[in-house]
Amino acid sequence: MTRIFSGVKPTGHLTLANYLGAVRPWAEVDQYRAEALFSVVDLHALTVEHDPGRVRRLSRQAATLLLAAGIDPERATVFVQSHVDEHARLSYLLECVATDGEMRRMIQYKEKSAREQARGGSVRLSLLTYPVLMAADILAYGADEVPVGDDQTQHVELTRDLAVRFNQRYGQTFVVPRATNPKVAARVMDLQDPTSKMGKSHEAGAGIVYLLDEPDVIRKKILRAVTDSGSEVVYDREAKPGVSNLLEILAACEGGNPDGLSGVYESYGALKKDTAEAVVELLRPVQERHKELVADPAYVEEVLRRGAERARGMSKPTVDTAYRAIGLLPPVNEAR
């Protein structure tokens, strides 16, 4: 059976973009078609300045929202990355295979380090090397597929390169995975800046719909979305990024195609109103289930405990094999 791995980083509250582009496909498709692992990748949240308490809160919230979105812990493995030591163990081995040049060519490193330097901050070494940790997340489980947005495809390509290089140098150890991209709403854009991705780490939230936003807040944000010059409601990412973003969101909510909505609306206002109501209704059951789960923290903790236990059992044999393949002595009590 195909095995997939994907994760969500607790650097901010999960957004509509996270849900449409990743979490909903995980819940509605991926967990049924494959042996699926979904992780809250909290180690990745440490690559920039952060508040420890907030990381813990967001990690719990992210895990709870994965369950609220419909991911079944009896069908898929849901766990927190730092609860499974094999991620960090394998990451160092892959750092010994990766090169400095590969890390510095990563687009996200260039963008994030530039932003950090512009603020007068220092760039953490972990920001440079975190794509290797991401590779370890994937390779530890022998994942065949990695569902990602198009902005993460470069990291999966790096993972493939590292797997092939390790296998060639030290013997067949890792499955070489491939990236899979959602066909609709893989990259929902900011409502106030439709040329930029709707990111959960952004400081200003006026253009971001969060999964736990109240319905009236959602409506207000969408009704205030930036549109384009002219009045024609057509799908054209280059000429009309604002309108196209709303059409993509509406199409994703309704399971349609944004091209099919071109010319249906006579005004931007009507499009915004329908989009707002579609988003409110889409998120309603997720928010209701989230409230139920928050009231039962013991259940969520047990899901994460069992998920980590299952993940350790799946990853440890591969990581142990990699340790031996690269030339490390096994612990004395395991020596043969």
Coordinates of N, CA and C in Angstrom, one line a residue, residues 37-254:
L37 N 0.5 9.2 7.3 CA 1.1 9.8 8.6 C 0.9 11.3 8.5
F38 N 0.3 11.9 9.5 CA 0.2 13.4 9.5 C 0.8 13.8 10.9
S39 N 1.7 14.7 10.8 CA 2.5 15.1 11.9 C 2.4 16.6 12.2
V40 N 2.4 17.0 13.4 CA 2.6 18.4 13.8 C 4.1 18.6 14.0
V41 N 4.7 19.2 13.0 CA 6.2 19.2 12.9 C 6.7 20.4 13.8
D42 N 6.7 20.2 15.1 CA 7.0 21.3 16.0 C 8.5 21.7 16.0
L43 N 9.4 20.8 15.7 CA 10.8 21.1 15.6 C 11.1 22.2 14.6
H44 N 10.3 22.2 13.5 CA 10.4 23.2 12.5 C 10.1 24.6 13.0
A45 N 9.3 24.7 14.0 CA 8.9 26.0 14.5 C 10.0 26.7 15.3
L46 N 11.1 26.0 15.6 CA 12.2 26.5 16.4 C 13.2 27.2 15.5
T47 N 13.0 27.3 14.2 CA 14.1 27.8 13.3 C 14.1 29.4 13.4
V48 N 13.1 30.0 14.0 CA 13.0 31.4 14.1 C 12.7 31.8 15.5
E49 N 12.8 33.1 15.9 CA 12.5 33.5 17.2 C 11.0 33.1 17.5
H50 N 10.8 32.6 18.7 CA 9.5 32.1 19.1 C 9.3 32.1 20.6
D51 N 8.1 32.1 21.0 CA 7.7 32.0 22.4 C 7.4 30.5 22.7
P52 N 8.1 29.9 23.6 CA 8.0 28.4 23.9 C 6.5 28.1 24.2
G53 N 5.9 28.9 25.1 CA 4.5 28.6 25.4 C 3.6 28.6 24.3
R54 N 3.8 29.6 23.4 CA 2.9 29.7 22.2 C 3.1 28.5 21.3
V55 N 4.4 28.0 21.1 CA 4.6 26.8 20.3 C 3.8 25.6 20.8
R56 N 3.9 25.5 22.1 CA 3.1 24.3 22.7 C 1.6 24.5 22.5
R57 N 1.1 25.7 22.7 CA -0.4 25.9 22.5 C -0.8 25.6 21.0
L58 N 0.1 26.2 20.1 CA -0.3 26.0 18.7 C -0.1 24.6 18.2
S59 N 0.8 23.8 18.8 CA 1.0 22.4 18.5 C -0.2 21.6 18.9
R60 N -0.7 21.9 20.1 CA -1.9 21.2 20.6 C -3.1 21.6 19.7
Q61 N -3.2 22.9 19.4 CA -4.3 23.3 18.6 C -4.3 22.7 17.2
A62 N -3.1 22.6 16.6 CA -3.0 22.0 15.2 C -3.4 20.6 15.3
A63 N -3.0 19.8 16.3 CA -3.3 18.4 16.4 C -4.8 18.3 16.5
T64 N -5.4 19.1 17.3 CA -6.9 19.1 17.6 C -7.6 19.4 16.3
L65 N -7.1 20.4 15.5 CA -7.8 20.7 14.3 C -7.7 19.6 13.2
L66 N -6.6 18.9 13.2 CA -6.5 17.8 12.3 C -7.5 16.8 12.5
L67 N -7.8 16.5 13.8 CA -8.8 15.6 14.2 C -10.2 16.2 13.9
A68 N -10.4 17.4 14.2 CA -11.7 18.1 13.9 C -12.0 18.1 12.4
A69 N -11.0 18.2 11.6 CA -11.2 18.2 10.1 C -11.6 16.9 9.6
G70 N -11.5 15.8 10.4 CA -12.0 14.5 9.9 C -10.9 13.5 9.8
I71 N -9.7 13.8 10.1 CA -8.7 12.7 10.1 C -8.9 11.7 11.2
D72 N -9.0 10.5 10.8 CA -9.4 9.4 11.8 C -8.1 8.7 12.3
P73 N -7.9 8.8 13.6 CA -6.7 8.3 14.2 C -6.6 6.7 14.2
E74 N -7.8 6.1 13.9 CA -7.8 4.7 13.7 C -7.4 4.3 12.3
R75 N -7.4 5.2 11.4 CA -7.1 5.0 10.0 C -5.7 5.6 9.7
A76 N -5.4 6.8 10.2 CA -4.1 7.4 9.9 C -3.4 7.6 11.2
T77 N -2.1 7.8 11.1 CA -1.2 8.1 12.2 C -1.0 9.6 12.4
V78 N -1.5 10.0 13.6 CA -1.5 11.5 13.9 C -0.5 11.6 15.1
F79 N 0.5 12.4 15.0 CA 1.5 12.5 16.1 C 2.2 13.8 16.0
V80 N 3.0 14.1 17.1 CA 3.8 15.3 17.2 C 5.3 14.9 16.9
Q81 N 5.9 15.6 16.0 CA 7.2 15.3 15.5 C 8.3 15.1 16.6
S82 N 8.3 16.0 17.6 CA 9.3 15.9 18.7 C 9.1 14.7 19.6
H83 N 8.0 14.0 19.5 CA 7.7 12.9 20.3 C 8.4 11.6 19.8
V84 N 8.9 11.7 18.6 CA 9.6 10.6 17.9 C 11.0 10.9 17.6
D85 N 11.9 10.3 18.4 CA 13.4 10.7 18.3 C 14.0 10.5 17.0
E86 N 13.4 9.6 16.2 CA 14.0 9.2 14.9 C 14.1 10.4 13.9
H87 N 13.3 11.4 14.1 CA 13.4 12.5 13.2 C 14.7 13.2 13.4
A88 N 15.1 13.5 14.6 CA 16.3 14.2 14.9 C 17.5 13.3 14.7
R89 N 17.4 12.0 15.0 CA 18.5 11.1 14.7 C 18.9 11.0 13.3
L90 N 17.9 10.9 12.4 CA 18.1 10.8 11.0 C 18.6 12.1 10.4
S91 N 18.1 13.2 10.9 CA 18.4 14.5 10.4 C 19.9 14.8 10.4
Y92 N 20.6 14.4 11.4 CA 22.1 14.6 11.4 C 22.8 13.8 10.4
L93 N 22.3 12.5 10.2 CA 23.0 11.7 9.2 C 22.8 12.3 7.8
L94 N 21.6 12.9 7.5 CA 21.4 13.5 6.2 C 22.2 14.8 6.1
E95 N 22.4 15.5 7.2 CA 23.3 16.7 7.1 C 24.7 16.3 6.6
C96 N 25.1 15.0 6.9 CA 26.4 14.6 6.5 C 26.4 14.1 5.1
V97 N 25.3 14.2 4.4 CA 25.2 13.8 3.0 C 24.8 15.1 2.2
A98 N 24.1 16.0 2.8 CA 23.8 17.3 2.1 C 25.0 18.2 2.0
T99 N 24.9 19.2 1.1 CA 25.9 20.1 0.9 C 25.5 21.6 1.3
D100 N 26.4 22.4 1.7 CA 26.1 23.8 2.0 C 25.4 24.5 0.8
G101 N 25.9 24.2 -0.4 CA 25.4 24.9 -1.6 C 23.9 24.5 -1.7
E102 N 23.5 23.3 -1.5 CA 22.2 22.9 -1.7 C 21.3 23.6 -0.7
M103 N 21.7 23.8 0.5 CA 20.9 24.5 1.5 C 20.7 25.9 1.2
R104 N 21.7 26.6 0.7 CA 21.7 28.0 0.4 C 20.9 28.3 -0.8
R105 N 20.6 27.3 -1.6 CA 19.8 27.5 -2.8 C 18.3 27.4 -2.6
M106 N 18.0 27.0 -1.4 CA 16.5 26.8 -1.0 C 15.8 28.2 -1.0
I107 N 14.8 28.3 -1.8 CA 14.1 29.6 -2.0 C 13.6 30.1 -0.6
Q108 N 13.0 29.2 0.2 CA 12.4 29.7 1.4 C 13.5 30.2 2.4
Y109 N 14.7 29.6 2.3 CA 15.8 30.1 3.2 C 16.2 31.5 2.7
K110 N 16.3 31.7 1.4 CA 16.6 33.0 0.9 C 15.6 34.1 1.4
E111 N 14.3 33.7 1.3 CA 13.3 34.7 1.6 C 13.2 34.9 3.1
K112 N 13.3 33.9 3.9 CA 13.1 34.0 5.3 C 14.4 34.7 6.0
S113 N 15.5 34.3 5.5 CA 16.7 34.9 6.0 C 16.8 36.4 5.7
A114 N 16.4 36.7 4.5 CA 16.4 38.2 4.1 C 15.4 39.0 5.0
R115 N 14.2 38.4 5.3 CA 13.3 39.1 6.2 C 13.9 39.2 7.6
E116 N 14.5 38.2 8.1 CA 15.1 38.3 9.4 C 16.2 39.3 9.5
Q117 N 17.0 39.3 8.5 CA 18.1 40.3 8.5 C 17.6 41.7 8.3
A118 N 16.5 41.9 7.6 CA 15.9 43.2 7.4 C 15.4 43.8 8.7
R119 N 14.9 42.8 9.6 CA 14.4 43.2 10.9 C 15.5 43.5 11.9
G120 N 16.8 43.2 11.5 CA 17.9 43.4 12.3 C 18.2 42.2 13.2
G121 N 17.6 41.1 12.9 CA 17.8 39.8 13.7 C 18.9 39.0 13.1
S122 N 19.2 38.0 13.9 CA 20.2 37.0 13.4 C 19.5 35.8 12.8
V123 N 20.2 35.2 11.9 CA 19.6 34.0 11.2 C 20.1 32.7 11.9
R124 N 19.2 31.9 12.4 CA 19.6 30.7 13.0 C 20.1 29.7 12.1
L125 N 21.1 28.9 12.5 CA 21.6 27.8 11.6 C 20.5 26.8 11.3
S126 N 19.6 26.6 12.2 CA 18.5 25.7 11.9 C 17.6 26.1 10.8
L127 N 17.6 27.4 10.5 CA 16.8 27.9 9.3 C 17.4 27.4 8.0
L128 N 18.8 27.4 8.0 CA 19.5 26.9 6.9 C 19.3 25.4 6.7
T129 N 19.3 24.6 7.8 CA 19.4 23.2 7.7 C 18.0 22.5 7.8
Y130 N 16.9 23.3 8.1 CA 15.7 22.6 8.3 C 15.1 21.8 7.1
P131 N 15.5 22.1 5.8 CA 15.1 21.2 4.8 C 15.6 19.8 4.9
V132 N 16.8 19.7 5.6 CA 17.3 18.3 5.9 C 16.4 17.6 6.9
L133 N 16.0 18.3 7.9 CA 15.1 17.8 8.9 C 13.8 17.4 8.2
M134 N 13.3 18.2 7.3 CA 12.1 17.8 6.5 C 12.3 16.5 5.7
A135 N 13.5 16.4 5.2 CA 13.8 15.2 4.4 C 13.8 14.0 5.4
A136 N 14.3 14.2 6.6 CA 14.4 13.1 7.6 C 12.9 12.7 8.0
D137 N 12.1 13.7 8.1 CA 10.6 13.4 8.4 C 10.1 12.4 7.4
I138 N 10.4 12.6 6.2 CA 9.8 11.8 5.1 C 10.5 10.5 4.9
L139 N 11.8 10.5 4.9 CA 12.6 9.3 4.6 C 12.5 8.3 5.8
A140 N 12.4 8.7 7.0 CA 12.3 7.8 8.1 C 11.2 6.8 8.0
Y141 N 10.1 7.2 7.3 CA 8.9 6.3 7.2 C 8.8 5.6 5.9
G142 N 9.8 5.8 5.0 CA 9.7 5.1 3.7 C 8.5 5.6 2.9
A143 N 8.2 6.9 3.0 CA 7.0 7.4 2.3 C 7.2 7.4 0.8
D144 N 6.2 7.0 0.1 CA 6.2 7.0 -1.3 C 5.8 8.4 -1.9
E145 N 4.8 9.0 -1.2 CA 4.3 10.3 -1.6 C 4.3 11.3 -0.5
V146 N 4.5 12.6 -0.9 CA 4.4 13.7 0.0 C 3.4 14.7 -0.5
P147 N 2.2 14.8 0.0 CA 1.3 15.9 -0.4 C 1.7 17.2 0.1
V148 N 2.1 18.1 -0.9 CA 2.6 19.5 -0.5 C 2.0 20.5 -1.4
G149 N 2.0 21.8 -0.9 CA 1.7 22.9 -1.8 C 2.9 23.1 -2.7
D150 N 2.7 23.9 -3.8 CA 3.8 24.1 -4.8 C 5.0 24.8 -4.2
D151 N 4.8 25.5 -3.1 CA 6.0 26.2 -2.5 C 6.9 25.2 -1.8
Q152 N 6.5 24.0 -1.6 CA 7.3 23.0 -0.9 C 7.9 22.0 -1.8
T153 N 7.6 22.1 -3.1 CA 8.0 21.0 -4.0 C 9.6 21.0 -4.0
Q154 N 10.2 22.1 -3.9 CA 11.7 22.1 -4.0 C 12.3 21.3 -2.8
H155 N 11.6 21.3 -1.7 CA 12.1 20.6 -0.5 C 12.0 19.1 -0.8
V156 N 10.9 18.7 -1.4 CA 10.8 17.3 -1.7 C 11.8 16.8 -2.8
E157 N 12.1 17.7 -3.7 CA 13.2 17.4 -4.6 C 14.5 17.2 -3.9
L158 N 14.8 18.0 -2.9 CA 16.0 17.8 -2.1 C 16.0 16.5 -1.4
T159 N 14.8 16.1 -0.9 CA 14.7 14.9 -0.2 C 15.0 13.7 -1.1
R160 N 14.5 13.8 -2.4 CA 14.8 12.8 -3.4 C 16.3 12.7 -3.6
D161 N 16.9 13.8 -3.8 CA 18.4 13.9 -4.1 C 19.2 13.2 -2.9
L162 N 18.8 13.6 -1.7 CA 19.5 13.0 -0.5 C 19.3 11.5 -0.4
A163 N 18.1 11.0 -0.7 CA 17.8 9.6 -0.6 C 18.6 8.9 -1.7
V164 N 18.7 9.4 -2.9 CA 19.4 8.7 -4.0 C 20.9 8.7 -3.6
R165 N 21.4 9.9 -3.2 CA 22.8 10.0 -2.8 C 23.2 9.0 -1.7
F166 N 22.4 8.9 -0.7 CA 22.7 8.0 0.4 C 22.7 6.6 0.0
N167 N 21.7 6.2 -0.8 CA 21.6 4.9 -1.3 C 22.8 4.5 -2.2
Q168 N 23.2 5.4 -3.0 CA 24.4 5.1 -3.9 C 25.7 5.0 -3.1
R169 N 25.8 5.8 -2.1 CA 27.1 5.7 -1.3 C 27.1 4.6 -0.3
Y170 N 26.0 4.3 0.4 CA 26.0 3.4 1.5 C 25.1 2.2 1.4
G171 N 24.5 2.0 0.3 CA 23.6 0.9 0.1 C 22.1 1.3 0.2
Q172 N 21.3 0.5 -0.5 CA 19.9 0.8 -0.6 C 19.3 0.8 0.8
T173 N 18.8 2.0 1.2 CA 18.3 2.3 2.5 C 16.9 2.9 2.5
F174 N 16.8 4.0 1.6 CA 15.6 4.8 1.6 C 14.7 4.6 0.4
V175 N 13.4 4.7 0.6 CA 12.5 4.9 -0.6 C 12.6 6.3 -1.1
V176 N 12.7 6.4 -2.4 CA 12.8 7.8 -3.0 C 11.3 8.3 -3.2
P177 N 10.9 9.3 -2.5 CA 9.5 9.7 -2.6 C 9.2 10.7 -3.7
R178 N 8.0 11.0 -4.0 CA 7.6 12.0 -5.0 C 6.6 12.9 -4.3
A179 N 6.6 14.2 -4.8 CA 5.7 15.2 -4.4 C 4.3 15.0 -5.1
T180 N 3.2 15.2 -4.4 CA 1.9 15.3 -5.1 C 1.3 16.6 -4.7
N181 N 0.7 17.3 -5.6 CA 0.1 18.7 -5.4 C -1.4 18.7 -5.6
P182 N -2.1 19.3 -4.7 CA -3.6 19.4 -4.9 C -3.9 20.2 -6.2
K183 N -4.9 19.7 -6.9 CA -5.2 20.4 -8.2 C -5.9 21.7 -8.0
V184 N -6.7 21.9 -6.9 CA -7.5 23.1 -6.7 C -7.1 23.7 -5.4
A185 N -6.9 25.0 -5.4 CA -6.6 25.8 -4.2 C -5.4 25.3 -3.5
A186 N -4.4 24.9 -4.3 CA -3.1 24.5 -3.7 C -2.4 25.7 -3.1
R187 N -2.8 26.9 -3.5 CA -2.1 28.1 -3.0 C -3.1 29.2 -2.9
V188 N -3.9 29.2 -1.8 CA -4.8 30.3 -1.6 C -4.0 31.6 -1.2
M189 N -4.4 32.7 -1.8 CA -3.6 33.9 -1.6 C -4.3 34.8 -0.5
D190 N -3.4 35.8 0.0 CA -3.9 36.7 1.0 C -5.0 37.6 0.4
L191 N -6.1 37.8 1.2 CA -7.2 38.6 0.7 C -6.9 40.1 0.5
Q192 N -5.9 40.6 1.3 CA -5.4 42.0 1.1 C -4.3 42.1 0.2
D193 N -3.6 41.0 -0.2 CA -2.5 41.1 -1.1 C -2.5 39.8 -1.9
P194 N -3.3 39.7 -2.9 CA -3.6 38.5 -3.7 C -2.4 38.0 -4.5
T195 N -1.3 38.7 -4.4 CA 0.0 38.2 -5.1 C 0.8 37.5 -4.1
S196 N 0.4 37.4 -2.8 CA 1.2 36.7 -1.8 C 0.3 35.6 -1.2
K197 N 1.0 34.5 -0.8 CA 0.3 33.4 -0.2 C -0.3 33.7 1.1
M198 N -1.5 33.2 1.4 CA -2.1 33.3 2.7 C -1.4 32.5 3.7
G199 N -0.5 33.2 4.5 CA 0.4 32.4 5.4 C 0.0 32.6 6.8
K200 N 0.1 31.5 7.6 CA -0.3 31.6 9.0 C 0.7 32.4 9.9
S201 N 2.0 32.6 9.3 CA 3.0 33.3 10.1 C 3.0 34.8 9.9
H202 N 2.1 35.3 9.0 CA 2.1 36.8 8.7 C 1.7 37.5 10.0
E203 N 2.3 38.7 10.2 CA 2.0 39.5 11.3 C 0.6 40.2 11.2
A204 N 0.2 40.6 10.1 CA -1.1 41.2 9.9 C -2.1 40.2 9.4
G205 N -3.3 40.1 10.1 CA -4.2 39.1 9.8 C -5.5 39.5 9.0
A206 N -5.5 40.8 8.5 CA -6.7 41.3 7.8 C -7.0 40.5 6.6
G207 N -6.0 39.9 5.9 CA -6.2 39.2 4.7 C -6.2 37.7 4.9
I208 N -6.2 37.2 6.1 CA -6.0 35.8 6.4 C -7.3 35.3 7.1
V209 N -7.9 34.3 6.6 CA -9.0 33.6 7.3 C -8.5 32.5 8.1
Y210 N -8.6 32.5 9.4 CA -8.2 31.5 10.3 C -9.3 30.5 10.5
L211 N -8.9 29.2 10.7 CA -10.0 28.2 10.8 C -10.9 28.4 12.0
L212 N -10.4 29.1 13.0 CA -11.2 29.3 14.2 C -11.8 30.7 14.3
D213 N -11.7 31.4 13.2 CA -12.4 32.8 13.1 C -13.9 32.6 13.3
E214 N -14.5 33.5 14.0 CA -15.9 33.5 14.1 C -16.6 33.8 12.8
P215 N -17.8 33.3 12.5 CA -18.4 33.5 11.2 C -18.5 35.0 10.8
D216 N -18.8 35.9 11.7 CA -18.9 37.3 11.3 C -17.5 37.9 11.0
V217 N -16.5 37.4 11.6 CA -15.1 37.8 11.3 C -14.7 37.3 9.9
I218 N -15.1 36.1 9.6 CA -14.8 35.6 8.2 C -15.5 36.4 7.2
R219 N -16.8 36.7 7.4 CA -17.6 37.5 6.4 C -16.9 38.8 6.2
K220 N -16.5 39.5 7.3 CA -16.0 40.8 7.2 C -14.7 40.8 6.4
K221 N -13.8 39.8 6.7 CA -12.5 39.7 6.0 C -12.7 39.5 4.5
I222 N -13.7 38.6 4.1 CA -13.9 38.4 2.7 C -14.6 39.5 2.0
L223 N -15.5 40.2 2.6 CA -16.2 41.3 2.0 C -15.3 42.5 1.8
R224 N -14.2 42.5 2.6 CA -13.2 43.6 2.5 C -12.0 43.2 1.6
A225 N -12.1 42.0 1.0 CA -11.0 41.5 0.1 C -10.7 42.5 -1.0
V226 N -9.4 42.6 -1.3 CA -9.0 43.5 -2.4 C -9.4 42.8 -3.7
T227 N -10.0 43.6 -4.6 CA -10.3 43.1 -6.0 C -9.4 43.8 -7.0
D228 N -9.9 44.0 -8.2 CA -9.1 44.5 -9.3 C -9.8 45.6 -10.0
S229 N -9.1 46.3 -10.9 CA -9.7 47.3 -11.7 C -10.7 46.7 -12.7
G230 N -11.7 47.5 -13.1 CA -12.7 47.0 -14.0 C -13.8 46.3 -13.1
S231 N -14.8 45.7 -13.8 CA -15.9 45.1 -13.1 C -16.2 43.7 -13.5
E232 N -15.5 43.2 -14.6 CA -15.8 41.9 -15.1 C -15.2 40.8 -14.2
V233 N -16.1 39.9 -13.8 CA -15.7 38.8 -12.9 C -15.3 37.6 -13.7
V234 N -14.0 37.5 -14.0 CA -13.4 36.4 -14.8 C -12.2 35.9 -14.1
Y235 N -11.9 34.6 -14.4 CA -10.7 34.0 -13.8 C -9.5 34.2 -14.6
D236 N -8.6 35.0 -14.1 CA -7.3 35.4 -14.8 C -6.3 35.8 -13.8
R237 N -5.5 34.8 -13.4 CA -4.5 35.0 -12.3 C -3.6 36.2 -12.5
E238 N -3.2 36.4 -13.8 CA -2.3 37.5 -14.1 C -2.9 38.9 -14.1
A239 N -4.1 39.0 -14.8 CA -4.7 40.3 -14.9 C -5.6 40.6 -13.7
K240 N -6.2 39.6 -13.1 CA -7.2 39.8 -12.0 C -6.9 38.9 -10.8
P241 N -5.8 39.1 -10.1 CA -5.4 38.2 -9.0 C -6.4 38.2 -7.9
G242 N -7.0 39.4 -7.6 CA -7.9 39.5 -6.5 C -9.2 38.7 -6.7
V243 N -9.8 38.9 -7.9 CA -11.0 38.2 -8.2 C -10.7 36.7 -8.4
S244 N -9.6 36.4 -9.0 CA -9.3 35.0 -9.3 C -9.1 34.3 -8.0
N245 N -8.5 34.9 -7.0 CA -8.3 34.3 -5.7 C -9.7 33.9 -5.0
L246 N -10.6 34.9 -5.1 CA -12.0 34.6 -4.6 C -12.7 33.5 -5.4
L247 N -12.5 33.5 -6.7 CA -13.1 32.4 -7.5 C -12.5 31.0 -7.1
E248 N -11.2 31.0 -6.9 CA -10.5 29.8 -6.5 C -11.1 29.3 -5.1
I249 N -11.2 30.2 -4.2 CA -11.7 29.9 -2.8 C -13.1 29.3 -3.0
L250 N -14.0 30.0 -3.7 CA -15.4 29.6 -3.9 C -15.5 28.2 -4.5
A251 N -14.7 28.1 -5.6 CA -14.7 26.8 -6.3 C -14.2 25.6 -5.4
A252 N -13.2 25.9 -4.6 CA -12.7 24.9 -3.7 C -13.7 24.5 -2.6
C253 N -14.4 25.5 -2.1 CA -15.5 25.2 -1.1 C -16.6 24.4 -1.7
E254 N -16.9 24.6 -3.0 CA -18.1 24.0 -3.6 C -17.7 22.7 -4.4

